Structure formats: structure tokens, C-alpha cells
Coordinates of C-alpha atoms and ligand atoms in Angstrom, one line a residue:
M164 CA -18.4 -17.2 4.8
G165 CA -18.0 -20.6 6.5
N166 CA -14.5 -21.4 7.6
N167 CA -12.7 -20.8 4.4
N168 CA -9.4 -19.1 5.3
Y169 CA -9.3 -17.0 2.1
F170 CA -12.8 -15.5 2.7
E171 CA -12.0 -14.9 6.4
A172 CA -8.8 -13.1 5.4
I173 CA -10.6 -10.8 3.0
E174 CA -13.2 -9.9 5.6
G175 CA -10.6 -9.5 8.4
R176 CA -8.3 -7.0 6.6
R177 CA -9.1 -3.5 7.9
S178 CA -7.5 -0.1 8.1
I179 CA -5.6 -0.2 11.4
Y180 CA -4.2 3.1 12.5
A181 CA -3.1 2.3 16.1
I182 CA 0.1 0.3 15.7
N183 CA 3.4 -0.1 17.5
N184 CA 6.8 -1.7 16.7
E185 CA 6.5 -4.8 18.9
A186 CA 8.1 -7.5 16.7
V187 CA 5.2 -10.0 16.8
V188 CA 6.3 -11.2 13.3
S189 CA 9.9 -11.5 12.3
E190 CA 11.3 -9.3 9.5
E191 CA 12.2 -12.5 7.7
R192 CA 8.6 -13.7 7.7
I193 CA 7.4 -10.2 6.5
Q194 CA 9.9 -10.4 3.7
E195 CA 8.7 -13.8 2.8
V196 CA 5.0 -12.9 2.6
I197 CA 5.7 -9.7 0.6
N198 CA 7.9 -11.6 -1.9
H199 CA 5.1 -14.1 -2.3
A200 CA 2.6 -11.4 -2.9
V201 CA 4.7 -9.5 -5.4
K202 CA 5.5 -12.8 -7.2
H203 CA 1.9 -14.0 -7.5
T204 CA -0.2 -10.9 -8.0
P205 CA -1.2 -10.5 -11.7
S206 CA -0.3 -7.6 -14.0
A207 CA -1.4 -6.6 -17.5
F208 CA 0.5 -8.6 -20.1
N209 CA 2.4 -10.2 -17.2
S210 CA 4.4 -7.0 -17.3
Q211 CA 5.3 -7.1 -13.6
S212 CA 5.6 -3.4 -13.3
A213 CA 5.2 -3.3 -9.5
R214 CA 8.2 -2.3 -7.4
V215 CA 8.1 -2.5 -3.7
V216 CA 10.4 -1.1 -0.9
V217 CA 9.9 -2.3 2.6
L218 CA 11.3 -0.1 5.3
F219 CA 12.0 -1.5 8.8
G220 CA 13.0 0.1 12.1
D221 CA 15.0 3.4 11.7
Q222 CA 14.5 3.5 8.0
H223 CA 10.7 3.3 8.5
K224 CA 10.9 6.1 11.1
K225 CA 12.9 8.2 8.6
L226 CA 10.1 8.0 6.1
W227 CA 7.6 9.4 8.6
T228 CA 10.1 12.1 9.6
I229 CA 10.5 13.0 5.9
T230 CA 6.7 13.1 5.5
T231 CA 6.3 15.2 8.7
D232 CA 8.9 17.7 7.5
T233 CA 7.4 17.9 4.1
L234 CA 3.9 18.5 5.4
K235 CA 5.1 21.0 8.0
A236 CA 6.2 23.3 5.2
I237 CA 2.7 23.4 3.6
V238 CA 0.1 22.6 6.3
P239 CA -1.2 25.7 8.1
A240 CA 0.3 25.9 11.6
E241 CA -3.1 25.7 13.3
H242 CA -3.9 22.3 11.6
F243 CA -0.4 20.9 12.1
S244 CA -0.9 19.2 15.5
S245 CA -3.4 16.7 14.1
T246 CA -1.1 16.0 11.2
L247 CA 1.8 15.5 13.6
D248 CA -0.3 13.0 15.6
K249 CA -1.0 11.0 12.5
M250 CA 2.7 11.1 11.4
N251 CA 3.7 9.9 14.9
A252 CA 1.1 7.1 14.8
F253 CA 2.5 5.8 11.5
G254 CA 6.1 6.2 12.7
A255 CA 5.3 4.2 15.8
G256 CA 4.7 1.1 13.7
Y257 CA 7.1 -1.7 12.8
G258 CA 7.6 -0.8 9.1
T259 CA 6.2 0.7 5.9
V260 CA 5.6 -0.9 2.5
L261 CA 6.2 1.6 -0.3
F262 CA 4.4 0.8 -3.6
F263 CA 5.8 1.9 -6.9
E264 CA 5.1 1.3 -10.5
D265 CA 8.0 1.2 -12.9
Q266 CA 7.2 3.8 -15.6
A267 CA 10.0 2.3 -17.8
V268 CA 7.9 -0.9 -18.0
V269 CA 4.7 1.0 -18.7
E270 CA 6.3 3.1 -21.4
G271 CA 8.0 0.1 -22.9
L272 CA 4.5 -1.6 -23.3
Q273 CA 3.1 1.6 -24.8
E274 CA 5.8 1.5 -27.5
Q275 CA 5.5 -2.2 -28.1
F276 CA 1.7 -2.3 -28.3
A277 CA 0.7 1.2 -29.6
L278 CA -2.9 0.1 -30.0
Y279 CA -3.3 -0.1 -26.2
A280 CA -1.0 2.8 -25.4
D281 CA -3.7 4.7 -23.4
N282 CA -4.6 1.7 -21.4
F283 CA -1.2 0.7 -19.9
P284 CA -1.1 3.4 -17.3
I285 CA -4.7 2.5 -16.3
W286 CA -3.8 -1.2 -16.1
S287 CA -0.6 -0.4 -14.1
S288 CA -2.9 1.4 -11.7
H289 CA -5.2 -1.6 -11.5
S290 CA -2.4 -4.0 -10.8
T291 CA -0.8 -2.0 -8.1
G292 CA -4.3 -1.9 -6.4
M293 CA -4.4 -5.7 -6.6
L294 CA -0.9 -5.9 -5.1
Q295 CA -1.8 -3.5 -2.3
H296 CA -4.8 -5.6 -1.4
V297 CA -2.8 -8.8 -1.5
I298 CA -0.1 -7.4 0.8
W299 CA -2.6 -5.7 3.1
T300 CA -4.4 -9.0 3.5
S301 CA -1.2 -11.0 3.8
L302 CA 0.0 -8.7 6.7
H303 CA -3.4 -9.2 8.3
V304 CA -3.1 -13.0 8.0
E305 CA 0.2 -12.7 9.8
G306 CA -1.5 -10.8 12.6
L307 CA -0.2 -7.3 11.7
G308 CA -2.4 -4.2 11.3
A309 CA -1.9 -1.8 8.3
S310 CA -3.4 1.2 6.6
L311 CA -3.1 2.7 3.2
Q312 CA -1.6 6.2 2.8
H313 CA -1.0 8.6 -0.1
Y314 CA 1.6 11.3 0.7
N315 CA 2.8 11.1 -2.9
P316 CA 3.6 13.1 -4.9
L317 CA 4.7 15.4 -2.1
I318 CA 7.4 13.1 -0.8
D319 CA 8.4 11.5 -4.1
D320 CA 11.7 13.3 -4.6
S321 CA 12.8 13.0 -1.0
V322 CA 12.0 9.2 -1.0
K323 CA 13.9 8.6 -4.2
T324 CA 16.9 10.5 -3.0
E325 CA 16.9 9.0 0.5
W326 CA 16.9 5.4 -0.7
N327 CA 18.6 6.0 -4.0
L328 CA 15.7 4.6 -6.1
P329 CA 15.5 4.6 -9.9
A330 CA 14.0 7.7 -11.5
S331 CA 11.5 5.5 -13.3
W332 CA 9.9 4.2 -10.1
K333 CA 6.7 6.2 -9.5
L334 CA 5.5 6.2 -5.9
I335 CA 1.9 5.1 -5.7
A336 CA 1.1 4.5 -2.0
Q337 CA 2.5 3.9 1.5
M338 CA 1.4 1.2 3.9
P339 CA 2.5 1.6 7.5
F340 CA 2.1 -1.6 9.4
G341 CA 2.7 -2.9 12.9
N342 CA 1.5 -4.8 16.0
I343 CA -2.2 -3.9 16.5
V344 CA -2.8 -1.6 19.5
A345 CA -6.5 -0.9 18.9
P346 CA -9.0 -2.6 16.5
A347 CA -10.5 -1.0 13.4
G348 CA -13.6 1.2 13.9
E349 CA -17.1 0.4 12.9
K350 CA -17.7 0.1 9.1
Q351 CA -20.8 0.9 7.2
F352 CA -21.9 -1.3 4.3
S353 CA -24.2 -0.2 1.5
P354 CA -26.8 -2.7 0.5
L355 CA -25.4 -5.3 -1.8
E356 CA -28.6 -5.3 -3.8
D357 CA -27.8 -1.7 -5.0
R358 CA -24.2 -2.7 -5.9
V359 CA -24.4 -6.2 -7.5
K360 CA -26.7 -7.7 -10.1
F361 CA -27.0 -11.4 -10.6
I362 CA -28.5 -11.9 -14.0
K363 CA -29.8 -15.4 -14.8
Ligands
LIG92 C1 -7.7 3.1 -3.3 C2 -7.8 3.4 -1.8 C3 -7.2 4.6 -1.3 C4 -7.2 4.8 0.1 N1 -6.6 5.9 0.5 C5 -6.5 6.1 1.9 C6 -5.7 7.2 2.4 O1 -5.0 7.9 1.7 N2 -5.6 7.3 3.8 C7 -6.3 6.5 4.6 O2 -6.1 6.6 5.8 N3 -7.0 5.4 4.1 C8 -7.1 5.3 2.8 N4 -7.8 4.2 2.3 C9 -8.5 3.3 3.2 C10 -10.1 3.4 3.1 O3 -10.5 4.6 3.7 C11 -10.6 2.1 3.8 O4 -10.1 1.0 3.2 C12 -12.2 2.1 3.8 O5 -12.7 3.1 4.6 C13 -12.7 0.8 4.3 O6 -12.2 0.5 5.6 P1 -11.3 -0.8 5.9 O7 -10.0 -0.6 5.2 O8 -11.2 -0.8 7.4 O9 -12.1 -2.0 5.5 C14 -7.9 3.9 0.9 C15 -8.4 2.8 0.4 C16 -8.4 2.5 -0.9 C17 -9.0 1.2 -1.4

């Protein structure tokens, strides 16, 4: 796609699972790019329903300990070692972005615009997806690797209690990130002709 930085960034973002906590980017810079993403990513009716918590260092490790303990209670013992390997790999990173959607905002819209009531949860879901992509790509541009995880709703209550978060914040996804230890694997692409129609 030529040397347009935006297109390169979209292509360069990948799921990176092998990460460590080497501070190749400062916490301040990560805060800056995440604030920028949250501020500028669109939302339905400009409702700005996204909520984000970024955990660094020991707080990040705590999340993956909570997730490990939660899974240990439900995953059969014979499968747990591969689960544990994954948890340790995420915990080895630099931090985790937690994505939430504030249900108080979504419900407020449903009351205000009854005609679209069924759509607001769907649009909330669309807009968090957009934000996840913007943050994932922004972390990539800064040289960090990240992946997208979904241990909600299993960990929702523990996360809310641990970090004293409002009851209306619904956990949507977790994005562990860090210094890249190993690149992403090969990726298959379906033919674009089957997926896109240009109609002239
Ligand atoms: C909506 C969505 C949900 C995903 N959920 C997970 C997940 O729970 N765990 C995981 O490891 N990867 C998850 N992924 C990552 C995809 O598997 C990955 O993006 C896809 O295989 C393409 O690879 P790439 O990210 O390296 O381009 C998810 C991606 C999307 C867009």
C-alpha cells in the first residue's frame, strides 16, 4: 500500500502472543496514545460509552493471576497446563488494556431514543470493536505487540471488585501488550474477490 503510514499500520498490527515486560515504550507514552484513541474513536450518537482501564506492572500481573485462579476452578486438571502457559505468557507482558462499555450510557440512550432501543447495545458493541482496533494499531505503531482476549464474563466480578470499578461498566475484552519477543505466525487470506464487490 505504498508508504502511507496509516495503511502500513493497519497491515502491521497482528496478534502477538510472545511478549515481555521490557519497558521499550514509557508508561506516559502508552497513556498518551490510549487517551488519544479513546478521545477520537467514534461512537453511536457520540455517546462515548467506552471505558478503559490500563493495568501496568504488578496490577497487570494481578489480572492474570485472577484469571488463572478463576480458570483453575473450572478447567479440567488435565487441560490446565496449557491454560497456565497462556496465562503466564500474558502475565509476562508490560500491561493490559481492559475494555468496558458503560451500560448506564447505553440504557440512557435506550430511554431517550425508544425507537432505536434495540440498536444501542449493538452499536455499543460496534464502537468498542472500533476502539479495540485503534488501540491495538496504536500500540503496534509504538512498537508494542498485543493480542485480544475474552475471559469475560468469568472474571467480571473479580475485576470490578479488585479495581473498585462502577457496576455499570461491562467488561468486553482484555488486551495484554508488551515488548515483542517473537513475531506473529503466518496468516491466511481468503480471496478478496469472494469478499468484496465493487459495483460501477
Ligand atoms: C472480535 C475478535 C475477537 C477475538 N478474540 C480472540 C480471543 O478471544 N483470543 C485470541 O487469542 N484472539 C482473538 N482474536 C484475534 C484473532 O484470532 C486474530 O485477530 C485473527 O486470527 C487475525 O490475526 P491477526 O490479529 O494476527 O491479524 C479476536 C479477534 C477479533 C477481531
